[in-house]
PDB file of C-alpha atoms in Angstrom:
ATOM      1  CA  UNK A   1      99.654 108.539  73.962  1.00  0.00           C
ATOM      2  CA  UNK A   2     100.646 112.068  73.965  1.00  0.00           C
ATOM      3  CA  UNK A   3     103.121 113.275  76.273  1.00  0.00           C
ATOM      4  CA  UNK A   4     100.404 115.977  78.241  1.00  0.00           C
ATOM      5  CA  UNK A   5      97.915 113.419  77.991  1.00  0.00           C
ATOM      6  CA  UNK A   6     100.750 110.578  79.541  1.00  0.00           C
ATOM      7  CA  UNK A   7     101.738 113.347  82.121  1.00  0.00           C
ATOM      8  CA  UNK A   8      98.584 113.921  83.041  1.00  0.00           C
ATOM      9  CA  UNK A   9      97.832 110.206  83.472  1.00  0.00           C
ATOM     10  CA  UNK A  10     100.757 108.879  85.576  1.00  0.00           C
ATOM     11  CA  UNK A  11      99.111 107.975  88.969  1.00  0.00           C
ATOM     12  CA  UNK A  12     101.299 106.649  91.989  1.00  0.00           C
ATOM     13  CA  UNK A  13     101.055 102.169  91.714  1.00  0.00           C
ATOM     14  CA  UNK A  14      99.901 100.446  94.667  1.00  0.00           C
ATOM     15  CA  UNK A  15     100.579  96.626  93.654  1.00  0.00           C
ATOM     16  CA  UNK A  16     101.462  95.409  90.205  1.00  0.00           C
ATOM     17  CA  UNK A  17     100.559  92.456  88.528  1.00  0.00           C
ATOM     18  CA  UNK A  18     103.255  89.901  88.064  1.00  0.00           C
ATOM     19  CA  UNK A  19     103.034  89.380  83.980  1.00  0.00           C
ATOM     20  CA  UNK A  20     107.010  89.745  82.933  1.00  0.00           C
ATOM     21  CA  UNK A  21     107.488  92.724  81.233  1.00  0.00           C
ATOM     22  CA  UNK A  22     108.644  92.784  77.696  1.00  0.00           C
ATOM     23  CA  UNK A  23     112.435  93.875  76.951  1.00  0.00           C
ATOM     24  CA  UNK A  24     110.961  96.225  74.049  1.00  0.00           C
ATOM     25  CA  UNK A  25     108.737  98.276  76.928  1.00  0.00           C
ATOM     26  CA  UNK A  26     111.450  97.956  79.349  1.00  0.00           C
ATOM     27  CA  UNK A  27     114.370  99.610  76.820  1.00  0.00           C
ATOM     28  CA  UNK A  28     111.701 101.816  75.611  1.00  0.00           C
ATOM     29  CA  UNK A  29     110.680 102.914  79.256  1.00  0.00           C
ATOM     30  CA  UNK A  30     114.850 103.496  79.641  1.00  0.00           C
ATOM     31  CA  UNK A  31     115.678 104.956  76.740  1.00  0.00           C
ATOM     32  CA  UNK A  32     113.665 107.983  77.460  1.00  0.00           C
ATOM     33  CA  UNK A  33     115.865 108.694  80.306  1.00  0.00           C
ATOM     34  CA  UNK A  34     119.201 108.779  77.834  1.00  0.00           C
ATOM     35  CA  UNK A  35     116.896 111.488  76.479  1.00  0.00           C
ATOM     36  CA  UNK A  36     116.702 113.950  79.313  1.00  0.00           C
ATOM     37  CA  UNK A  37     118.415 117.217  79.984  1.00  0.00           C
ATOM     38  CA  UNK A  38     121.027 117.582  82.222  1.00  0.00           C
ATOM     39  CA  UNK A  39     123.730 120.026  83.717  1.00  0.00           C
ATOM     40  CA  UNK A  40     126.251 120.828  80.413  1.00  0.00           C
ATOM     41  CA  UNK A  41     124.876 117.580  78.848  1.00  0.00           C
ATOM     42  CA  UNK A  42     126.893 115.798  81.206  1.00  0.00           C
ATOM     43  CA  UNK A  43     124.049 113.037  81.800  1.00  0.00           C
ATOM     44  CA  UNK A  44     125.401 111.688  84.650  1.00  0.00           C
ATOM     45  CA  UNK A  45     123.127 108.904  85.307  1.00  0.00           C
ATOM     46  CA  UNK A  46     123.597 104.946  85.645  1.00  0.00           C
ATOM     47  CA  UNK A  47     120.345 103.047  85.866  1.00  0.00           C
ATOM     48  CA  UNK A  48     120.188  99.276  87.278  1.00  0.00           C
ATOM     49  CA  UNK A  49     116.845  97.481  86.275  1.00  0.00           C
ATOM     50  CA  UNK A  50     116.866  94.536  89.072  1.00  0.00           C
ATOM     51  CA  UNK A  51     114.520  90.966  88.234  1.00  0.00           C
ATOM     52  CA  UNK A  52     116.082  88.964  90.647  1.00  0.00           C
ATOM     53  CA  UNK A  53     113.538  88.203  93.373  1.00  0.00           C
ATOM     54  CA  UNK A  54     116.170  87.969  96.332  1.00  0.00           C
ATOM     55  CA  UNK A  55     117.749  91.064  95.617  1.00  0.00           C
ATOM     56  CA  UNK A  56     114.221  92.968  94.879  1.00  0.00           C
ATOM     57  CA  UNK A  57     113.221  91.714  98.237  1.00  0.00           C
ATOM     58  CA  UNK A  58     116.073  92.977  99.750  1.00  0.00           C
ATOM     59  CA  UNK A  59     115.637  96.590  98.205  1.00  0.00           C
ATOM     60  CA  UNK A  60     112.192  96.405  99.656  1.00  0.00           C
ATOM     61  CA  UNK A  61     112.983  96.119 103.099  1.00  0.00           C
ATOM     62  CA  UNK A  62     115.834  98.654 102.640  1.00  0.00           C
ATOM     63  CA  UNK A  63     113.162 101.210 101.867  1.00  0.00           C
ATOM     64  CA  UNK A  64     110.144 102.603 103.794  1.00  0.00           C
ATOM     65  CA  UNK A  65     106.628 101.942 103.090  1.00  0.00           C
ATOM     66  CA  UNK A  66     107.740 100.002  99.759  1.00  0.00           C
ATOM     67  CA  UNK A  67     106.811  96.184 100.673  1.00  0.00           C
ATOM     68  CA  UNK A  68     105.134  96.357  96.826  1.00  0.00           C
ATOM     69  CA  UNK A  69     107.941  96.903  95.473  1.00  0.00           C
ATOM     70  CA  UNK A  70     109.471  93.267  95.882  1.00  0.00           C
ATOM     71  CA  UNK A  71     105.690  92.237  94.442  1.00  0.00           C
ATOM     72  CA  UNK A  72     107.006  94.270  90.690  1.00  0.00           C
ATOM     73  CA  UNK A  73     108.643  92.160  87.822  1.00  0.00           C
ATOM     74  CA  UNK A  74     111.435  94.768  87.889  1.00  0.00           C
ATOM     75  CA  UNK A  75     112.879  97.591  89.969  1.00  0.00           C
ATOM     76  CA  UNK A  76     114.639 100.003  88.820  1.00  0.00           C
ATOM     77  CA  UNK A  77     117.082 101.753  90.746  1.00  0.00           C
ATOM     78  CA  UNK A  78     118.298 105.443  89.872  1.00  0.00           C
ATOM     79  CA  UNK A  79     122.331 106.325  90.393  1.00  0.00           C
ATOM     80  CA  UNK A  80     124.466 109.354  89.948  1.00  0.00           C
ATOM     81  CA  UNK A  81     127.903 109.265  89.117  1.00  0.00           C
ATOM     82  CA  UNK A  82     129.313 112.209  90.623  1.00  0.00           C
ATOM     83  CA  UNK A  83     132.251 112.596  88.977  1.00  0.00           C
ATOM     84  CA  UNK A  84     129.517 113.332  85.758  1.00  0.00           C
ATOM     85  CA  UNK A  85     127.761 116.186  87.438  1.00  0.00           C
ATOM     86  CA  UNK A  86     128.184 119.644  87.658  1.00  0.00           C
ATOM     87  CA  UNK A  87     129.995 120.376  91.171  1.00  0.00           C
ATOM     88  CA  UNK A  88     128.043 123.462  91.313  1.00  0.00           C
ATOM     89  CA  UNK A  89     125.106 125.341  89.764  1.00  0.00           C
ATOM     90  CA  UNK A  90     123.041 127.918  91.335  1.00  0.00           C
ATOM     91  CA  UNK A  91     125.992 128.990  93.483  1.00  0.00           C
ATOM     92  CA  UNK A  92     124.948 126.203  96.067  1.00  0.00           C
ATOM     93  CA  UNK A  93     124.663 122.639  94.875  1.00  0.00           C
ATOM     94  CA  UNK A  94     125.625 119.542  93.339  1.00  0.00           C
ATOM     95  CA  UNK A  95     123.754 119.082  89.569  1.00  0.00           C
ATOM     96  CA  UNK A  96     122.749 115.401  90.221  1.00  0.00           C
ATOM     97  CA  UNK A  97     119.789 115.905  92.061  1.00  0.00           C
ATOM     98  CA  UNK A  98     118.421 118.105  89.006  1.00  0.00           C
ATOM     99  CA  UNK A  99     119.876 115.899  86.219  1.00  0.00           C
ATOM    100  CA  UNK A 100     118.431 112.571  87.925  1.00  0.00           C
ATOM    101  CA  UNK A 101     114.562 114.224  88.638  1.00  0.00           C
ATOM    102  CA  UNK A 102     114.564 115.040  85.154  1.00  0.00           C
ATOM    103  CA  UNK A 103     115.581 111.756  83.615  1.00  0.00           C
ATOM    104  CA  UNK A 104     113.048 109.693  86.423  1.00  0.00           C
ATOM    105  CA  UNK A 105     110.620 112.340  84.942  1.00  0.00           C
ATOM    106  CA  UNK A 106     111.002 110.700  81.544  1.00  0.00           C
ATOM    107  CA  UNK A 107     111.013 107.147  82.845  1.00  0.00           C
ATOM    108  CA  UNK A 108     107.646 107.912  84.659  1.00  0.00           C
ATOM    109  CA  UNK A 109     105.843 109.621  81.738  1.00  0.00           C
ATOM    110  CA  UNK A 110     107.632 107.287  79.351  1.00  0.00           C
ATOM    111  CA  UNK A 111     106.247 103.981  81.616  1.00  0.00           C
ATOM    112  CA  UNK A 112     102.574 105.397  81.414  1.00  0.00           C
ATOM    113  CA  UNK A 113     102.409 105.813  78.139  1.00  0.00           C
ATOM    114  CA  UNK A 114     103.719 102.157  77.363  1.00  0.00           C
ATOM    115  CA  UNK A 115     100.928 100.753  79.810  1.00  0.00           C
ATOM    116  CA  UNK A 116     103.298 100.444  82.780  1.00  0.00           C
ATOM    117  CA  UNK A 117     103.339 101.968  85.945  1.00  0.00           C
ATOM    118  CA  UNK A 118     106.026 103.161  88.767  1.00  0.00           C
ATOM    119  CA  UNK A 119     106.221 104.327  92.085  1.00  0.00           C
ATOM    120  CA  UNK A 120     109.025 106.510  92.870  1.00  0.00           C
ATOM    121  CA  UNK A 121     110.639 105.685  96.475  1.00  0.00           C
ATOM    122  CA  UNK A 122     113.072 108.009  98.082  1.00  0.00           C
ATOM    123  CA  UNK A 123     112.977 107.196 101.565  1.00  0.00           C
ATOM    124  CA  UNK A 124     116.002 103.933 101.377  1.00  0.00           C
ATOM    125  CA  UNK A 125     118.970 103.347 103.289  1.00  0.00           C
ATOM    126  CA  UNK A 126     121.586 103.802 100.618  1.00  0.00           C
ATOM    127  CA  UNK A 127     123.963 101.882 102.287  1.00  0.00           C
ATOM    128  CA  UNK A 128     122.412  98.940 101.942  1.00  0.00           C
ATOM    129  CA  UNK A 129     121.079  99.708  98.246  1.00  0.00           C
ATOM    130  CA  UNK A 130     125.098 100.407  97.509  1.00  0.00           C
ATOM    131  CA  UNK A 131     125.937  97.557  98.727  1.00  0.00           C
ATOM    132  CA  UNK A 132     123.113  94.615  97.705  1.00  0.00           C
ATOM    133  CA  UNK A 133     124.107  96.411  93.794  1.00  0.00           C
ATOM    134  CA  UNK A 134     127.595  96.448  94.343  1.00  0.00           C
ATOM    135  CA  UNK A 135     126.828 100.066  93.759  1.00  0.00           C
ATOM    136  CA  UNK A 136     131.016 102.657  93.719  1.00  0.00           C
ATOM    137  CA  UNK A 137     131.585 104.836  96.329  1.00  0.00           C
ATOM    138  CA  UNK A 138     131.499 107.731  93.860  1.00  0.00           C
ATOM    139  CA  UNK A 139     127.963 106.733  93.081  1.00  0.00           C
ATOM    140  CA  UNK A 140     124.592 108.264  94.548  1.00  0.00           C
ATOM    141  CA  UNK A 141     121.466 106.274  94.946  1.00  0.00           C
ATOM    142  CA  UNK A 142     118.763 108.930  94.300  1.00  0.00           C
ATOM    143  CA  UNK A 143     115.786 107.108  94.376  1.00  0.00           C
ATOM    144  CA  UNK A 144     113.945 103.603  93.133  1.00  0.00           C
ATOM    145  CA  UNK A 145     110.869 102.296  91.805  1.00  0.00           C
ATOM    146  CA  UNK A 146     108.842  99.473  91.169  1.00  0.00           C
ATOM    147  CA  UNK A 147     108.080  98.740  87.322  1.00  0.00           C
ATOM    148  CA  UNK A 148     105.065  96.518  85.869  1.00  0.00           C
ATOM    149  CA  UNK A 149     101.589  96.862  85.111  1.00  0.00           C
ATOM    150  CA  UNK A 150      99.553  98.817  87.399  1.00  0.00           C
ATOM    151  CA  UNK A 151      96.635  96.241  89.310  1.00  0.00           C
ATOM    152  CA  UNK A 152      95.909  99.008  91.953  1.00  0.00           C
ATOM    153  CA  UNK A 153      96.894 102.340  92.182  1.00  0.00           C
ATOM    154  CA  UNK A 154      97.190 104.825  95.609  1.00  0.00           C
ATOM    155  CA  UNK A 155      94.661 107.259  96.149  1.00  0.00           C
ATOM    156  CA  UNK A 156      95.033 109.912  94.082  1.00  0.00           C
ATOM    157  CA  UNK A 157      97.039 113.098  95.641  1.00  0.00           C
ATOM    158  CA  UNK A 158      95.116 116.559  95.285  1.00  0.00           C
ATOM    159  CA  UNK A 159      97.469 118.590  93.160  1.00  0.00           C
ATOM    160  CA  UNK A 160      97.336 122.575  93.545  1.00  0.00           C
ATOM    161  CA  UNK A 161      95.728 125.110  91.581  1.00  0.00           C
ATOM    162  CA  UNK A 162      97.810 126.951  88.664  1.00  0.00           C
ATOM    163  CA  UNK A 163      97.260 130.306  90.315  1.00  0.00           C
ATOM    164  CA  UNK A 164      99.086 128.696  93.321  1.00  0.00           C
ATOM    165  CA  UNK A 165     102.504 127.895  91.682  1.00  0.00           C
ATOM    166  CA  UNK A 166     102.748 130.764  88.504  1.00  0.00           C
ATOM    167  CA  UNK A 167     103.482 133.973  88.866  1.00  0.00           C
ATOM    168  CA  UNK A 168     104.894 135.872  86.083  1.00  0.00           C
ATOM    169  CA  UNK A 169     107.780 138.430  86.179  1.00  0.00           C
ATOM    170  CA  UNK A 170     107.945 138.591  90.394  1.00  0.00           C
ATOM    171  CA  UNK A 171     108.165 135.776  92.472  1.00  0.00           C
ATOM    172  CA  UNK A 172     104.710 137.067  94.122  1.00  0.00           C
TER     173      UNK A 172
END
């Protein structure tokens, strides 16, 4: 699949099938993160891919609207290590948040063009995340998702018109 065409098709999953997942897709699906751009090159990412069915339940409940998510062979749960990141860029924040969008990016488009699917979940206690993964203190949670093949996906979300986000030379 090509990567506009894989863009193009990644689609928020509902409920996944429970076929296991082979290791080739999974470290495939991973590996494209190790390829993302980040902050000085710093990649400052850790990524824990959780099978155990105890521990995915547990995630699920310490997340909102994510009960699927214990239903997925695998979740896999996005960290920053602060001491990697850029302490400031911009003149007003922390490079993890930047560095860890771009490498989900790649596990998203990377997961839809191996026949997987994923459902990115940002609304968790961290706490709790940090501590059912025995997750360091100097470690951020930034978000999790589900990973298996799609069986239902959400309704589709309405994306804006080009004209709407692009604007060249001004902001206007």
């Amino acid at each position: 699949m090509e990567a506009l065409e894989a863009i193009k098709s990644v689609k928020s999953v509902s409920k996944y099938k429970p076929d296991p997942i082979p290791e080739q897709k999974v470290q495939a699906v991973m590996n494209a993160a190790r390829f993302a751009n980040s902050a000085d090159n710093l990649q400052p990412w850790k990524f824990i891919v959780v099978s155990d069915e105890d521990t995915k339940r547990k995630l699920a409940g310490a997340c909102t609207n994510a009960k699927h998510m214990a239903d997925a062979p695998l979740v896999v749960v996005a960290c920053a290590r602060l001491d990697d990141a850029v302490a400031m860029i911009g003149g007003y924040m922390n490079s993890y948040p930047l560095d860890l969008g771009i490498a989900l990016a790649n596990v998203t488009v990377a997961a839809t063009s191996e026949g997987l699917g994923t459902s990115w979940i940002f609304t968790f206690n961290e706490e709790k995340v940090k501590s059912f993964l025995k997750i360091p203190a100097d470690a951020r949670v930034v978000g999790l998702t589900p990973l298996g093949i799609p069986e239902a996906y959400a309704p589709p979300a309405g994306r804006k018109h080009i004209s709407e986000i692009l604007s060249y030379n001004t902001y206007d």
